[in-house]
């Protein structure tokens, strides 16, 4: 199987609003994908479509080569953890973790026990009485210990504090090294998770605006800084995310710059600095927003 | 920190998705089974105390009206309990179960199996209470709850079959309403209730117009136990079938 997930012109409308707009994706097995985007960009809807929790308006979805909708054979190999996961009122954390082995075929109880200790989850407290962070930790434990072939995290760690988030990233990194699987997770905290991501998909207004290998992205992009005229001249022949001026100086992020390009920048007296994944994504999303605004004004 | 009990993830038949849904519903057995059994015993105790109170105030009542305590609706509560628990269960567990990668079909089958287990357990409780009730001639005061509504002359198994039917219908209706609520929330429940009330009214209208009441009553009275049982199972099956049609397109709402 070449791709674990494929979508073709996938669209989801809620009334007149298009939450996911003609999305075509192909995700390879055994990689960690970051689904990035602003609030309301369509990340959660896309994930719900991929897991059969939501129904597409049009387009096609294939997960493990089949439609995920009402497909036990496909869903059996998926674990989808989201921050908004609801739990029965009477459930304590121990009920969630006692039920999970019956839902996930690769469940590792010993590992789950270790994670419970790591995240210090109060097992005998009702889920609705847990803090947001503790609820997130329960979700993270289920997501990690399920060892599903395809694991989707929809910001399940949003409530975790910085120490717990770091523990989550480290646990995920260590576990997928030992038990390779495909992970797709959405996050706002791009820099924090940057080391984890092998591939980045950015979504804005329901459309994919970036779908690229993380290393290639990082290696190819650079910020050029120097006299405004030189920067403008340099970026005029290249794809960039706009020029930011400060007096007579300016900076711009060039999204694709090979060795000869870098040499040309230096020759033009410009300084080159690396671009973080977060800056790059923000720049892409910003450019998309600008385009959307212009389109709206024109309309 | 207490870790969860170490267990190996079940495989094969032991890891049936439907079985996992049943286990999920039974995760809090006191709420599912223990509490309603206690409430049944409390209802019986309260009925008994009320009968004694009435006898205390009017010691000649058994002679004046021997049938004073044979009509009692205390046992009916369980059917309404199953109706409400089905709605509540669907609302509380549908999103959770689908979040655990369960299909809607497996969720509904598992929920139906759970409801069936509840019905069987409650009927078993009614059987025990019914035997005691008959052995004591109505708890010593000619008061009848399990064989209420004048059913003390019917064989106990028939009485239990009637209760089982009431529970299954309550559960079927509850699961149906639960699905409507999951899909369309309160507005859906209100509109559905209006439509059902309209359909019942239309049925009553037709029966009255065609003078069919006598035939209907004759049909119910002369039905054998098996015919009754089949009708109940068919009605419950229909409720589940319609529920599945509703649920197979139900999104997981946040």
XYZ file of C-alpha atoms in Angstrom, chain B residues 23-209:
187
model
C -18.668 -3.690 28.332
C -18.581 0.088 27.984
C -22.238 0.319 29.057
C -21.595 -2.038 31.964
C -18.502 -0.141 33.142
C -20.517 1.351 35.967
C -22.687 -1.654 36.965
C -24.184 -0.004 40.011
C -25.670 2.784 37.900
C -26.848 0.361 35.203
C -28.135 -2.500 37.334
C -27.763 -1.926 41.063
C -29.559 1.410 41.347
C -32.741 0.392 39.447
C -32.935 -2.842 41.462
C -32.695 -0.838 44.674
C -35.365 1.569 43.402
C -37.669 -1.391 42.605
C -37.222 -2.711 46.137
C -37.811 0.790 47.526
C -41.025 1.139 45.460
C -42.224 -2.218 46.796
C -41.341 -1.245 50.372
C -43.141 2.100 50.050
C -46.205 0.352 48.571
C -46.195 -2.114 51.455
C -45.952 0.694 54.004
C -48.796 2.583 52.300
C -50.964 -0.583 52.365
C -50.222 -1.011 56.072
C -50.971 2.665 56.702
C -54.347 2.357 54.958
C -55.141 -0.798 56.948
C -54.140 0.983 60.129
C -56.581 3.792 59.339
C -59.308 1.446 58.095
C -58.978 -2.073 59.607
C -62.224 -3.279 58.016
C -61.115 -2.499 54.460
C -60.219 -6.158 53.562
C -63.808 -7.179 54.314
C -65.420 -4.141 52.688
C -63.243 -4.201 49.548
C -61.014 -7.300 49.202
C -59.676 -6.029 45.843
C -58.500 -2.684 47.262
C -54.792 -3.413 46.681
C -54.820 -5.520 43.524
C -54.356 -2.620 41.129
C -50.862 -1.240 41.427
C -48.614 0.357 38.841
C -45.415 0.187 40.878
C -43.817 -2.391 38.588
C -44.414 -0.295 35.464
C -41.722 2.176 36.435
C -38.998 -0.094 35.074
C -40.323 0.275 31.500
C -40.177 4.069 31.842
C -36.772 3.743 33.468
C -35.499 1.764 30.469
C -36.996 4.373 28.149
C -35.214 7.219 29.920
C -31.979 5.268 30.416
C -31.920 4.427 26.700
C -32.211 8.111 25.757
C -29.639 9.113 28.367
C -27.272 6.297 27.400
C -27.392 7.160 23.722
C -26.687 10.803 24.459
C -23.847 10.009 26.876
C -22.069 7.243 25.003
C -22.627 7.716 21.258
C -19.909 10.350 20.834
C -17.577 8.505 23.173
C -17.996 5.151 21.425
C -17.512 6.638 17.954
C -14.440 8.392 19.327
C -13.161 4.910 20.169
C -13.462 3.953 16.467
C -16.737 2.025 16.767
C -19.111 1.989 13.790
C -22.660 3.227 14.273
C -23.962 -0.259 13.487
C -21.780 -1.942 16.133
C -22.681 0.787 18.615
C -26.395 0.193 18.095
C -26.079 -3.611 18.260
C -23.973 -3.365 21.428
C -26.421 -0.911 22.969
C -29.330 -3.209 22.075
C -27.519 -6.182 23.649
C -26.875 -4.111 26.780
C -30.560 -3.167 26.981
C -31.529 -6.804 26.516
C -29.219 -7.773 29.387
C -30.860 -5.103 31.562
C -34.329 -6.421 30.665
C -33.356 -10.026 31.469
C -31.831 -9.029 34.821
C -34.872 -6.960 35.786
C -37.264 -9.738 34.702
C -35.233 -12.145 36.873
C -35.704 -9.763 39.805
C -39.442 -9.567 39.038
C -39.565 -13.378 38.905
C -38.086 -13.664 42.413
C -40.406 -10.961 43.761
C -43.369 -12.506 41.895
C -42.733 -15.914 43.479
C -42.560 -14.373 46.970
C -45.642 -12.251 46.245
C -47.644 -15.352 45.322
C -46.275 -17.434 48.210
C -47.399 -14.739 50.659
C -50.778 -14.095 48.950
C -49.832 -10.559 48.112
C -47.310 -9.793 50.862
C -49.833 -10.876 53.499
C -52.196 -7.980 52.703
C -53.577 -9.063 49.306
C -51.438 -6.304 47.787
C -50.021 -7.054 44.336
C -47.240 -5.193 42.573
C -45.538 -7.708 40.258
C -48.882 -9.357 39.461
C -50.741 -6.052 39.776
C -53.533 -4.869 37.475
C -55.499 -7.993 38.477
C -52.871 -10.321 36.935
C -52.577 -12.515 40.039
C -54.787 -15.144 38.382
C -52.526 -15.415 35.328
C -49.626 -17.903 35.376
C -46.487 -16.116 36.615
C -44.573 -16.814 33.391
C -47.248 -14.929 31.444
C -46.993 -12.000 33.839
C -43.210 -11.977 33.394
C -43.623 -12.135 29.618
C -45.849 -9.059 29.775
C -43.233 -7.197 31.847
C -40.477 -8.285 29.490
C -42.550 -6.927 26.614
C -43.128 -3.631 28.399
C -39.400 -3.324 29.083
C -38.438 -4.153 25.480
C -40.928 -1.648 24.086
C -39.778 1.002 26.569
C -36.190 0.304 25.570
C -36.956 0.304 21.819
C -38.778 3.615 22.109
C -35.943 5.020 24.246
C -33.265 3.979 21.756
C -35.317 5.509 18.933
C -35.746 8.779 20.840
C -32.065 8.670 21.805
C -31.124 8.460 18.119
C -33.460 11.336 17.282
C -31.856 13.400 20.053
C -28.313 12.524 18.940
C -29.169 13.540 15.372
C -31.511 16.536 15.797
C -31.387 17.408 19.491
C -34.459 18.838 21.313
C -36.155 20.186 18.174
C -36.051 16.710 16.642
C -37.520 15.121 19.766
C -40.369 17.644 19.844
C -41.216 17.247 16.157
C -41.002 13.434 16.411
C -43.293 13.450 19.446
C -45.824 15.566 17.592
C -45.658 13.224 14.571
C -46.071 10.118 16.772
C -48.985 11.708 18.633
C -50.525 12.581 15.254
C -50.074 8.997 14.019
C -51.691 7.593 17.182
C -54.581 10.012 16.835
C -55.008 9.015 13.184
C -55.089 5.327 14.230
C -57.704 6.028 16.873
C -59.692 8.014 14.320
C -59.631 5.175 11.772
C -60.590 2.562 14.400
C -63.478 4.692 15.575
C -64.615 5.524 12.037
